Amino acid sequence: MNLAALVHSLRCSLLRIESRLLQAAGLDRHLAPALAVNGPSLLPQLQPQDSIMWMAVPKKRRTIEVNRTRRRCDSKLLKVKTNIEPCPECGHLKQKHILCGFCYAKVRKETGQIRYQIQAMEGGPLRAPIEETVVLYDGETAGPQDKDKRIVERPRKRPAWFSS
Amino acid sequence: MSAVFHWRLQVRPQQLSCLHTSASLESKEWEKKNKKVFPPQLPDEPRRPAEVHHSRRQIKYSKDKMWYLAKMIRGMSVDEAVAQLEFNDKKGARIMKEVILEAQEMAVKHHNVEYKSNLYVAESYSGKGTYLKRIRYHGRGMFGIMDKVNCHYFVKLVEGSPPKTEERTSLDHAKEYVQHLKNRTIIHSL
């Protein structure tokens, strides 16, 4: 596993031995003097904290062709949805895993009307009775099962989707 | 990095007239295409399908973002296109759906199209509208110029069923390239 390190250390020691031998033989010629002192030199200019010298910066302007290939690659294009189907109740389009928007809106409208009426009956906040509530439409009377329940009358025909 | 721009945006009015040589800022070429009248067709000519050009100008949306939607519905039939746009969450999808429904209505009422479902999107693209420039303040006294973008949307509906585009796989492209290389020959040789 440490073969590379071993080889490297061997190579270093061999080079050292070689240089020592050459030194002893007097055949090597160092270009620098035997004694060298580091003289005074210009210290590197301390970069101020906010210098822009070491920011990552674009080298060249990206051409419009390069930009277009990046912006229009397949992963960035919009995917066509395959989960759209018509709602069996109303015929508007809906997504398979989501309620039909039209049907939801019509139910919401009717429940809004019922809530408005309940609000008028209660007359203020935090006055909901303990009994259950039952919604009765035109031409309907309270049956035996609605004995102990609060009755909300709606002055219209019962909608088809609201089963009694 | 914050950018420092020279404030050279003041365009003199006399410069504006020479900025655009062919089309002015308010050219309505797309709308004029609906007024084109063809000569009567000869009996043996194939029937020319009906076309409707419609557009909406100065939509408060980006032309680049609109392009993705326009690219998606290119080549679809109107019903498919409207269905896709209805369930897309982008702002431009709602506007595009309105434009396509308007165009469909126009086609049936004024352009002699019999069935409103028998249309497909032949061309659809977005264009740049007028941009307003505002200053966006950055730190340390730097400023950038913010563009308040507007775009146009153009659509052309043609009568008929959408043309079938042949699906070409990458293998087909590679085979064609190799064949092109093989077909090379030395001209003017013996």
XYZ file of C-alpha atoms in Angstrom, chain B residues 31-178:
148
model
C -52.351 41.821 -37.072
C -52.155 42.881 -40.733
C -51.623 39.253 -41.774
C -55.275 38.563 -41.046
C -56.287 41.112 -43.691
C -54.412 39.398 -46.513
C -56.751 38.227 -49.255
C -55.685 35.342 -51.496
C -56.849 35.052 -55.132
C -59.601 32.483 -55.704
C -58.254 28.955 -55.869
C -58.297 26.942 -59.080
C -60.486 23.806 -58.980
C -57.531 21.397 -59.093
C -55.523 23.103 -56.346
C -55.518 21.514 -52.896
C -57.682 23.429 -50.469
C -55.775 26.121 -48.604
C -56.359 25.679 -44.835
C -57.771 28.661 -42.923
C -55.314 30.653 -40.792
C -55.760 33.049 -37.894
C -53.056 35.359 -36.594
C -53.541 36.760 -33.112
C -51.304 38.518 -30.650
C -51.311 40.351 -27.355
C -48.992 43.295 -26.837
C -47.200 44.671 -23.773
C -47.821 41.731 -21.460
C -46.186 42.396 -18.074
C -43.944 39.315 -18.235
C -40.485 38.379 -19.460
C -40.002 37.311 -23.078
C -37.513 34.626 -22.048
C -39.938 33.089 -19.563
C -42.750 33.322 -22.136
C -40.577 31.538 -24.680
C -40.637 28.290 -22.680
C -44.441 28.206 -22.764
C -44.529 29.140 -26.457
C -42.045 26.367 -27.215
C -44.117 23.842 -25.273
C -47.324 24.403 -27.257
C -45.771 24.644 -30.725
C -47.384 22.024 -32.963
C -50.139 21.012 -30.517
C -53.832 21.084 -31.300
C -55.734 23.921 -29.588
C -57.454 21.595 -27.115
C -54.151 20.068 -26.003
C -52.505 23.479 -25.797
C -55.334 24.937 -23.700
C -55.274 21.898 -21.383
C -51.513 22.168 -20.836
C -51.677 25.905 -20.206
C -54.580 25.536 -17.778
C -52.537 23.330 -15.450
C -49.250 25.173 -15.787
C -48.332 27.313 -12.788
C -46.620 30.142 -14.662
C -48.136 33.622 -14.915
C -47.717 33.662 -18.695
C -49.733 30.451 -19.046
C -52.981 32.151 -17.979
C -52.452 35.015 -20.440
C -51.492 32.647 -23.244
C -54.613 30.550 -22.683
C -56.787 33.685 -22.982
C -55.034 34.638 -26.231
C -55.525 31.193 -27.740
C -59.210 31.062 -26.783
C -59.712 34.529 -28.294
C -57.979 33.385 -31.479
C -60.152 30.273 -31.632
C -63.298 32.394 -31.276
C -62.067 34.782 -33.982
C -61.361 31.842 -36.284
C -64.890 30.475 -35.944
C -66.641 33.840 -36.234
C -64.652 35.676 -38.897
C -62.283 33.277 -40.639
C -64.586 30.556 -41.933
C -63.421 27.750 -39.655
C -66.097 25.095 -39.278
C -65.065 23.185 -36.149
C -63.319 25.019 -33.352
C -61.399 21.892 -32.351
C -59.997 21.392 -35.840
C -57.235 23.952 -35.265
C -53.588 23.545 -34.339
C -50.870 25.939 -33.227
C -48.662 26.450 -36.267
C -46.536 29.296 -34.932
C -46.157 30.635 -31.427
C -43.434 32.876 -30.146
C -42.757 35.758 -27.793
C -41.186 39.097 -28.567
C -39.691 41.927 -26.567
C -42.044 44.728 -25.568
C -41.050 48.139 -24.268
C -38.654 48.081 -21.307
C -38.711 50.715 -18.563
C -35.426 51.290 -16.806
C -35.165 51.850 -13.075
C -32.296 52.094 -10.610
C -31.588 49.158 -8.365
C -29.557 50.246 -5.352
C -26.647 48.021 -4.251
C -24.281 48.402 -1.295
C -21.375 50.863 -1.106
C -22.972 53.429 -3.366
C -23.070 51.099 -6.377
C -26.159 50.904 -8.508
C -27.463 48.745 -11.263
C -30.102 49.404 -13.885
C -33.205 47.295 -13.467
C -35.376 46.544 -16.487
C -39.155 46.511 -16.040
C -39.929 44.061 -18.816
C -42.898 43.696 -21.112
C -43.364 41.161 -23.864
C -45.593 40.450 -26.819
C -47.049 37.050 -27.645
C -47.865 35.953 -31.199
C -49.828 32.880 -32.210
C -50.986 31.490 -35.560
C -53.735 28.892 -35.618
C -54.246 26.831 -38.773
C -57.224 24.636 -39.579
C -56.642 20.926 -39.705
C -55.022 18.261 -37.574
C -51.500 18.944 -36.298
C -48.730 17.694 -38.603
C -46.927 14.617 -37.324
C -43.254 15.263 -36.644
C -41.157 12.155 -37.163
C -39.377 11.116 -33.968
C -35.673 10.882 -34.785
C -33.524 9.150 -32.213
C -29.874 9.937 -31.641
C -29.062 6.631 -33.366
C -30.765 7.915 -36.521
C -28.769 11.116 -36.350
C -25.533 9.137 -35.928
C -26.368 6.801 -38.841
C -27.141 9.764 -41.069
C -23.829 11.379 -40.166
C -21.859 8.226 -40.922
